[in-house]
PDB file of C-alpha atoms in Angstrom:
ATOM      1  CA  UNK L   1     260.484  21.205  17.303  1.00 69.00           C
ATOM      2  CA  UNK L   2     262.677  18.393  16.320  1.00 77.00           C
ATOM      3  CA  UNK L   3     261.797  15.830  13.085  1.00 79.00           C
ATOM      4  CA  UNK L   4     264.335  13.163  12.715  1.00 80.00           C
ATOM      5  CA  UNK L   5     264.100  10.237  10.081  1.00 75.00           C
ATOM      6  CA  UNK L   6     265.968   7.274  12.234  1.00 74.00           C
ATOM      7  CA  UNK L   7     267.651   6.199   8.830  1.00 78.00           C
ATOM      8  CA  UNK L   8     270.252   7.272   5.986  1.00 82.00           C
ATOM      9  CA  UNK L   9     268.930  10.704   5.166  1.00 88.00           C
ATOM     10  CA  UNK L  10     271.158  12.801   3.652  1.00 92.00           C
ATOM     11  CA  UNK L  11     274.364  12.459   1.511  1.00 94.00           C
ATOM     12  CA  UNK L  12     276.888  14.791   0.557  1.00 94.00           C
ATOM     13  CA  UNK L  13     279.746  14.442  -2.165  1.00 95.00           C
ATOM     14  CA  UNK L  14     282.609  17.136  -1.467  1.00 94.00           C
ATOM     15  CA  UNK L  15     285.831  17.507  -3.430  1.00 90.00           C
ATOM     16  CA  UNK L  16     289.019  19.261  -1.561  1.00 87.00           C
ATOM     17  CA  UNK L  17     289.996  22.009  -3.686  1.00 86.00           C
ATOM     18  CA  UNK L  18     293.054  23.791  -2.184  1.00 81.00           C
ATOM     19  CA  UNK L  19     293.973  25.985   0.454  1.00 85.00           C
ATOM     20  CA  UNK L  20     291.440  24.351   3.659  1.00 90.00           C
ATOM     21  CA  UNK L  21     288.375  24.585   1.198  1.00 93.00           C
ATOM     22  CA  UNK L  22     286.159  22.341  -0.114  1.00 94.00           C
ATOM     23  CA  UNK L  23     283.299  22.444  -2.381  1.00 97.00           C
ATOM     24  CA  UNK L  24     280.130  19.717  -2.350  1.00 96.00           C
ATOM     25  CA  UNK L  25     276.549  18.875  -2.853  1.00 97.00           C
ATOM     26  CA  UNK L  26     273.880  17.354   0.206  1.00 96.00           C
ATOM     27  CA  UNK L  27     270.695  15.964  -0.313  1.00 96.00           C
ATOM     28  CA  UNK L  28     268.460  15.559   1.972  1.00 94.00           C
ATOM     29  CA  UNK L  29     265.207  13.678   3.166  1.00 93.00           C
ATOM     30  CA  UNK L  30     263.123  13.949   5.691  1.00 91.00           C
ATOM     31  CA  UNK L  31     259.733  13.443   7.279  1.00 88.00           C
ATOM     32  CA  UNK L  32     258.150  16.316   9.333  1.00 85.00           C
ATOM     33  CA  UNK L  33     255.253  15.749  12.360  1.00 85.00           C
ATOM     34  CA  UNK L  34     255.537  19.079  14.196  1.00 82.00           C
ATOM     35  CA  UNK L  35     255.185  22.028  12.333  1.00 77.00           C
ATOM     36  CA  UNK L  36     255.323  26.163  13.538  1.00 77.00           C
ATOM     37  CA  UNK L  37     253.059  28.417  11.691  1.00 74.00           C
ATOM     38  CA  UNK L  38     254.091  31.283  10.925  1.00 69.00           C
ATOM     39  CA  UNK L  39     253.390  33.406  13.973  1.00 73.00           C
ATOM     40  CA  UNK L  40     250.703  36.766  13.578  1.00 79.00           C
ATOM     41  CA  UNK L  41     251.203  39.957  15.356  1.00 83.00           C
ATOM     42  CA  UNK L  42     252.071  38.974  19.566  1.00 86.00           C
ATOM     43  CA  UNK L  43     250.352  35.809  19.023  1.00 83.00           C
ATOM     44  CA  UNK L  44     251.723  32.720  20.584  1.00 85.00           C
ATOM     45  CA  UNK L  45     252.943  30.015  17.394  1.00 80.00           C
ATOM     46  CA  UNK L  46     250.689  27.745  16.873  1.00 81.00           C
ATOM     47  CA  UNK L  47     252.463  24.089  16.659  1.00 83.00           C
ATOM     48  CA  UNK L  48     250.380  21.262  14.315  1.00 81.00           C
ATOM     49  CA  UNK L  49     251.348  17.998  12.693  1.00 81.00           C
ATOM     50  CA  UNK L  50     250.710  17.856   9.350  1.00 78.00           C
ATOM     51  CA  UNK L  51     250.828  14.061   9.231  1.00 77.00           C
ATOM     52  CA  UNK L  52     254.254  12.825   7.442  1.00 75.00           C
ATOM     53  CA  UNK L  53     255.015  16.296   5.555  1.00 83.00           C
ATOM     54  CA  UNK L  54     257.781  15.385   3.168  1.00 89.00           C
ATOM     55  CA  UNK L  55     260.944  17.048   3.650  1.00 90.00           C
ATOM     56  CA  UNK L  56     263.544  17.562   0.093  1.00 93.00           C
ATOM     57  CA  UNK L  57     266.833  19.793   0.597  1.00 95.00           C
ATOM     58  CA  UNK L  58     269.324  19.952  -2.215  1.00 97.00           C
ATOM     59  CA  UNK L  59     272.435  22.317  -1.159  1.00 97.00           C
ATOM     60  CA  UNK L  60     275.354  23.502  -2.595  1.00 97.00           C
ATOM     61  CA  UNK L  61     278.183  23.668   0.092  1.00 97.00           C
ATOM     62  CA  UNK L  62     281.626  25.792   0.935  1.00 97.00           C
ATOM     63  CA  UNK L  63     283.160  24.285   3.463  1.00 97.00           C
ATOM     64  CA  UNK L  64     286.362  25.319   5.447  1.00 97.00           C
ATOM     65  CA  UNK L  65     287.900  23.365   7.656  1.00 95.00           C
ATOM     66  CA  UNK L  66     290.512  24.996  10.643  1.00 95.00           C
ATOM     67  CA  UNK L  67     291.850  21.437  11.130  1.00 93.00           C
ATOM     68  CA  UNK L  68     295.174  22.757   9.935  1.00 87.00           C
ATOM     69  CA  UNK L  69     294.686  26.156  11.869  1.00 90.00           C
ATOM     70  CA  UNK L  70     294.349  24.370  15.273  1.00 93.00           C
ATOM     71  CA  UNK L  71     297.119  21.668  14.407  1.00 89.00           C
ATOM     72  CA  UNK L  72     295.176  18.544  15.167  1.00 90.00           C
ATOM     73  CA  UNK L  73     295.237  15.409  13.355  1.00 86.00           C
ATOM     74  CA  UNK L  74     291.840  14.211  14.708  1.00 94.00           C
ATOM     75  CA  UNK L  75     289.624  17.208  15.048  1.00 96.00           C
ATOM     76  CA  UNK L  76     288.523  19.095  12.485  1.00 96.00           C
ATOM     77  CA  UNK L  77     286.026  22.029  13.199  1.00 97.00           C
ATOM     78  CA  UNK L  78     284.882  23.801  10.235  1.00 97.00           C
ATOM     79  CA  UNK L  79     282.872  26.496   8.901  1.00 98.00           C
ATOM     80  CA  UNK L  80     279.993  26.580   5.671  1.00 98.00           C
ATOM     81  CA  UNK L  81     277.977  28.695   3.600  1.00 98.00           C
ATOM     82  CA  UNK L  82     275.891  27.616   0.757  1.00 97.00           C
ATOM     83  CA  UNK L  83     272.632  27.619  -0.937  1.00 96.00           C
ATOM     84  CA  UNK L  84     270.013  25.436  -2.083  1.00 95.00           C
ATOM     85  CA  UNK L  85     266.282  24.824  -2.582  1.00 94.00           C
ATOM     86  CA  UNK L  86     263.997  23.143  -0.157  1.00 91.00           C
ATOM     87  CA  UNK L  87     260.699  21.322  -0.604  1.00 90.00           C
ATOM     88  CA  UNK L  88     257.418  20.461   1.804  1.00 85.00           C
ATOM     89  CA  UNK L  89     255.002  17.966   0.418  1.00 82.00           C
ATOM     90  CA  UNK L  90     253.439  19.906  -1.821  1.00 79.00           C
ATOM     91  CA  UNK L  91     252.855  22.924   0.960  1.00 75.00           C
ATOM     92  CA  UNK L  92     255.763  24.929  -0.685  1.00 81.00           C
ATOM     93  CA  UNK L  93     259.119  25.485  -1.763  1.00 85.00           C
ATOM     94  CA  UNK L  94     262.118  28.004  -1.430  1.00 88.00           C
ATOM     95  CA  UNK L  95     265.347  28.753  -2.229  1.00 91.00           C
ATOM     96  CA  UNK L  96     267.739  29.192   0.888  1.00 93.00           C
ATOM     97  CA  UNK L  97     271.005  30.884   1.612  1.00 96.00           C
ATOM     98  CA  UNK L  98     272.813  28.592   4.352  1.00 97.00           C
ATOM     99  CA  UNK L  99     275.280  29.207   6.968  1.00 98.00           C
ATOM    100  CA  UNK L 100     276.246  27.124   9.635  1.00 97.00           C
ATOM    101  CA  UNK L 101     279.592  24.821  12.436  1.00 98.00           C
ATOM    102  CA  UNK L 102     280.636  21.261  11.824  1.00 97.00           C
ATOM    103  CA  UNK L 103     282.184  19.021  13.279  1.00 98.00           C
ATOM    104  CA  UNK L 104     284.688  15.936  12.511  1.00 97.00           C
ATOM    105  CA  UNK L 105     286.576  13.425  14.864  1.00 98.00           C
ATOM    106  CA  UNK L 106     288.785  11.120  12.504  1.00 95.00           C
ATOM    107  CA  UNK L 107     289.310   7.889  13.967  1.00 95.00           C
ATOM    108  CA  UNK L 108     291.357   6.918  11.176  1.00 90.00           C
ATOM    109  CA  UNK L 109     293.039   8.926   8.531  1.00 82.00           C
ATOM    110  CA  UNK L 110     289.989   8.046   6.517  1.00 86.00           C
ATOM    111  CA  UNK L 111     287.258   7.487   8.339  1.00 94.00           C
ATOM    112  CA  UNK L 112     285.376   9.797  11.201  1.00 96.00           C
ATOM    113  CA  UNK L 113     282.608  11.377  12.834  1.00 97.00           C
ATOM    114  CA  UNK L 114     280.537  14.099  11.473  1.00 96.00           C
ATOM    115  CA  UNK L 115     278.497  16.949  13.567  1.00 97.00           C
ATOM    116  CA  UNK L 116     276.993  19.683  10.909  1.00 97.00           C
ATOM    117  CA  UNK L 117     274.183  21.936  11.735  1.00 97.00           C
ATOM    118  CA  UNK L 118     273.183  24.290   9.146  1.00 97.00           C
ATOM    119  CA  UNK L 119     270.407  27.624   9.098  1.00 96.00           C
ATOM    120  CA  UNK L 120     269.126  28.176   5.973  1.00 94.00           C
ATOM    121  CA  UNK L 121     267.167  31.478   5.613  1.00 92.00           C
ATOM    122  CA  UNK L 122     264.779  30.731   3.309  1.00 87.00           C
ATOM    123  CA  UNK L 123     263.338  33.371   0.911  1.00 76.00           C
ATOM    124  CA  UNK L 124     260.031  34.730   2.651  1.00 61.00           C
ATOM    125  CA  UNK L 125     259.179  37.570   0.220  1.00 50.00           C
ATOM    126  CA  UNK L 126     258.986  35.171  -2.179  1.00 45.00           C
ATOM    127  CA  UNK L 127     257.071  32.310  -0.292  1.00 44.00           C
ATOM    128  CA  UNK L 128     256.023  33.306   2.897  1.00 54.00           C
ATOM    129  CA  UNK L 129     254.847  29.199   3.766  1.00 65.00           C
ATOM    130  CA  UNK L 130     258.356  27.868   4.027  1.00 75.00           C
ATOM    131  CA  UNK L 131     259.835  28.816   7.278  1.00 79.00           C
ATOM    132  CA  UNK L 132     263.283  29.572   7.764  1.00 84.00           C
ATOM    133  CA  UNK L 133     264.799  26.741   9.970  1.00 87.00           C
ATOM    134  CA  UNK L 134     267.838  24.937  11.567  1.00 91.00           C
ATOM    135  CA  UNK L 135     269.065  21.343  10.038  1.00 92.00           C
ATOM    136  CA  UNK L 136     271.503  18.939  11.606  1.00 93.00           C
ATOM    137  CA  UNK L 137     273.386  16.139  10.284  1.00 92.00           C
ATOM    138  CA  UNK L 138     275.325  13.452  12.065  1.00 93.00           C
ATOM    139  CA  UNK L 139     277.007  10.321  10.327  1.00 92.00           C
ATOM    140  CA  UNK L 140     280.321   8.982   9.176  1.00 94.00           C
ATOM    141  CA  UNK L 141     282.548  10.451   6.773  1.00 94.00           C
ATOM    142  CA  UNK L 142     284.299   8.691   4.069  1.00 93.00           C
ATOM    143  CA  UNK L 143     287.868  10.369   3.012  1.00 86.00           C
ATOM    144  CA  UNK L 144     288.533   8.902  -0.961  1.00 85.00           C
ATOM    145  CA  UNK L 145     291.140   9.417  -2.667  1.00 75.00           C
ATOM    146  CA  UNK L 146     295.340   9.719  -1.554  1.00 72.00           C
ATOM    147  CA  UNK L 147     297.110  10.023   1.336  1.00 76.00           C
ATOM    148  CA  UNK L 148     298.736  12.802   3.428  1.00 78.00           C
ATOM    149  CA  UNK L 149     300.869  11.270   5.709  1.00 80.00           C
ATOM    150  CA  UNK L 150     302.220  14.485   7.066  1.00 82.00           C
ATOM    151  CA  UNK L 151     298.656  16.371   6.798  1.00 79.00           C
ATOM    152  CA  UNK L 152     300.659  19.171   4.936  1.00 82.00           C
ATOM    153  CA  UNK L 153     297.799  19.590   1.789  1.00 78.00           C
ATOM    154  CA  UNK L 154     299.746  17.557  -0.127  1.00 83.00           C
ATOM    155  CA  UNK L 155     299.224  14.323  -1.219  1.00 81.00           C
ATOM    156  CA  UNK L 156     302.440  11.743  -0.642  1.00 80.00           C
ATOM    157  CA  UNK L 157     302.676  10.888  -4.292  1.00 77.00           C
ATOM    158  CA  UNK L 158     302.839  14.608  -4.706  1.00 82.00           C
ATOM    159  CA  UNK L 159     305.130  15.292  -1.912  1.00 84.00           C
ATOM    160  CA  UNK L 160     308.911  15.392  -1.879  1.00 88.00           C
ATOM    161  CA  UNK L 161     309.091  15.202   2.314  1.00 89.00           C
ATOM    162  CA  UNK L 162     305.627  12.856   3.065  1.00 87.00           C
ATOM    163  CA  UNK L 163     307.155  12.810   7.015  1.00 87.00           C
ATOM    164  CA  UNK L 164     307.475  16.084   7.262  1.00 87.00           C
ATOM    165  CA  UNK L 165     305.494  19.148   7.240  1.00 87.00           C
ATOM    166  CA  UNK L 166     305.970  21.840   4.679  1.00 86.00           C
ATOM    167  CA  UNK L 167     305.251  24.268   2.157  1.00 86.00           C
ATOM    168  CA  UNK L 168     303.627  24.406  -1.269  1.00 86.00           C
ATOM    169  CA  UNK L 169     306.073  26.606  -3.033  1.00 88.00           C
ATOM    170  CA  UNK L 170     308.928  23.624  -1.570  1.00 88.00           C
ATOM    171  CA  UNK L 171     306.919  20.782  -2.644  1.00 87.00           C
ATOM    172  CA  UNK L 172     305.677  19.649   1.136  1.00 86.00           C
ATOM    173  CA  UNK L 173     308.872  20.417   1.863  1.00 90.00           C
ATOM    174  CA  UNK L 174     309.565  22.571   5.391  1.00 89.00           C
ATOM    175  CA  UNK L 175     311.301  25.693   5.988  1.00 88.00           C
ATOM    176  CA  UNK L 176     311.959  26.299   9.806  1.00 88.00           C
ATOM    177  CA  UNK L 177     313.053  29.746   9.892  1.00 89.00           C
ATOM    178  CA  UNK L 178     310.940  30.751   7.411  1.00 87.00           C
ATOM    179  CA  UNK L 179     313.622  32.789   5.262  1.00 89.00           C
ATOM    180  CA  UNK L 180     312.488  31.702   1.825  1.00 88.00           C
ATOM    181  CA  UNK L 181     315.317  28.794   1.649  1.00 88.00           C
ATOM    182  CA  UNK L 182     314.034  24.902   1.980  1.00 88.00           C
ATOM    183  CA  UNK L 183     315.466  23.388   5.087  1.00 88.00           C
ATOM    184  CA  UNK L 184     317.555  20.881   2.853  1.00 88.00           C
ATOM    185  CA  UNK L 185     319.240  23.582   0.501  1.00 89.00           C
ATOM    186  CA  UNK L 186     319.731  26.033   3.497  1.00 85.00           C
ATOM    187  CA  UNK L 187     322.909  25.966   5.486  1.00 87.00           C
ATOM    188  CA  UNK L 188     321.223  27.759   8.161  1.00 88.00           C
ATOM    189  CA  UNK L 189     317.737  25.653   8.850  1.00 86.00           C
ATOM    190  CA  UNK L 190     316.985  27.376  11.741  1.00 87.00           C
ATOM    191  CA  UNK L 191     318.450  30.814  11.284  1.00 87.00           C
ATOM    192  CA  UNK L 192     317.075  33.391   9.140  1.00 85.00           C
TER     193      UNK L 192
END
């Protein structure tokens, strides 16, 4: 059973750290109407609205993205794990492990369109009232911070070839044949 809150509710803060990866925090609020009990034995579940259940998820979040993998410059699909802790009114509360797909379509090298859907197993042995469940987030995303004109990894300012994609160990700098020699120093570019 879907619950959606038609307004801002969630918010996540993510920092690139290297190598496709990122790492970031997502709160999230909600307000739940249709709620499964947990089911007993064959029974059939039992669906009931609790009237306006609160909904609070804070997550911790590695993210991967396979932008780079699939050599686009406007969609980025990614992969995440995480954990957090989620609350219900005052029903329960659990800790979760999280797994889930996302999503992005930049329209701009800043600025795009985020899918993210997310399971997060929560810990039943522990409480057996908070049901392990599915959570989605769509919104725009927000890219701070400098630019990648060649969308090497590395930042122009950083970069001694921003037009050009390249290497790390070359300074953004490419390497066509891949021998070990930067395209510029090698008298062979495209000959190993």
């Amino acid at each position: 059973h879907w619950n959606i809150l038609p307004s801002v509710s969630y918010l996540t803060v993510s920092k690139y750290v290297g190598s496709n990866f990122s790492f970031g925090v997502t709160g999230s609020v909600n307000k739940i109407t249709k709620y499964v009990l947990p089911r007993v034995g064959d029974a059939d579940y039992t669906v009931v609205n609790p009237g306006d259940l609160s909904y609070y998820a804070v997550d911790g979040v590695i993210n991967y993205s396979m932008m780079n993998l699939i050599k686009s410059k406007k969609l980025d699909p990614s992969v995440h794990i995480g954990g957090g802790y989620t609350w219900l009114g005052d029903l329960s509360s659990a800790g979760t492990v999280n797994a889930g797909l996302g999503l992005t379509y930049w329209f701009t090298e800043t600025v795009g369109l985020s899918y993210r859907a997310t399971y997060k197993h929560s810990f039943e042995d522990v409480r057996e009232d908070m049901p392990s469940h599915m959570q989605h987030f769509a919104g725009l995303t927000f890219k701070f911070g400098a630019k990648d004109t060649d969308g090497d990894g590395i930042y122009d300012k950083d970069d001694a070839c921003p037009t050009e994609a390249g290497l790390v160990e070359f300074q953004g700098c490419p390497d066509s044949d891949k021998d070990g020699i930067q395209d510029s120093k090698d008298s062979c570019p495209d000959v190993p």
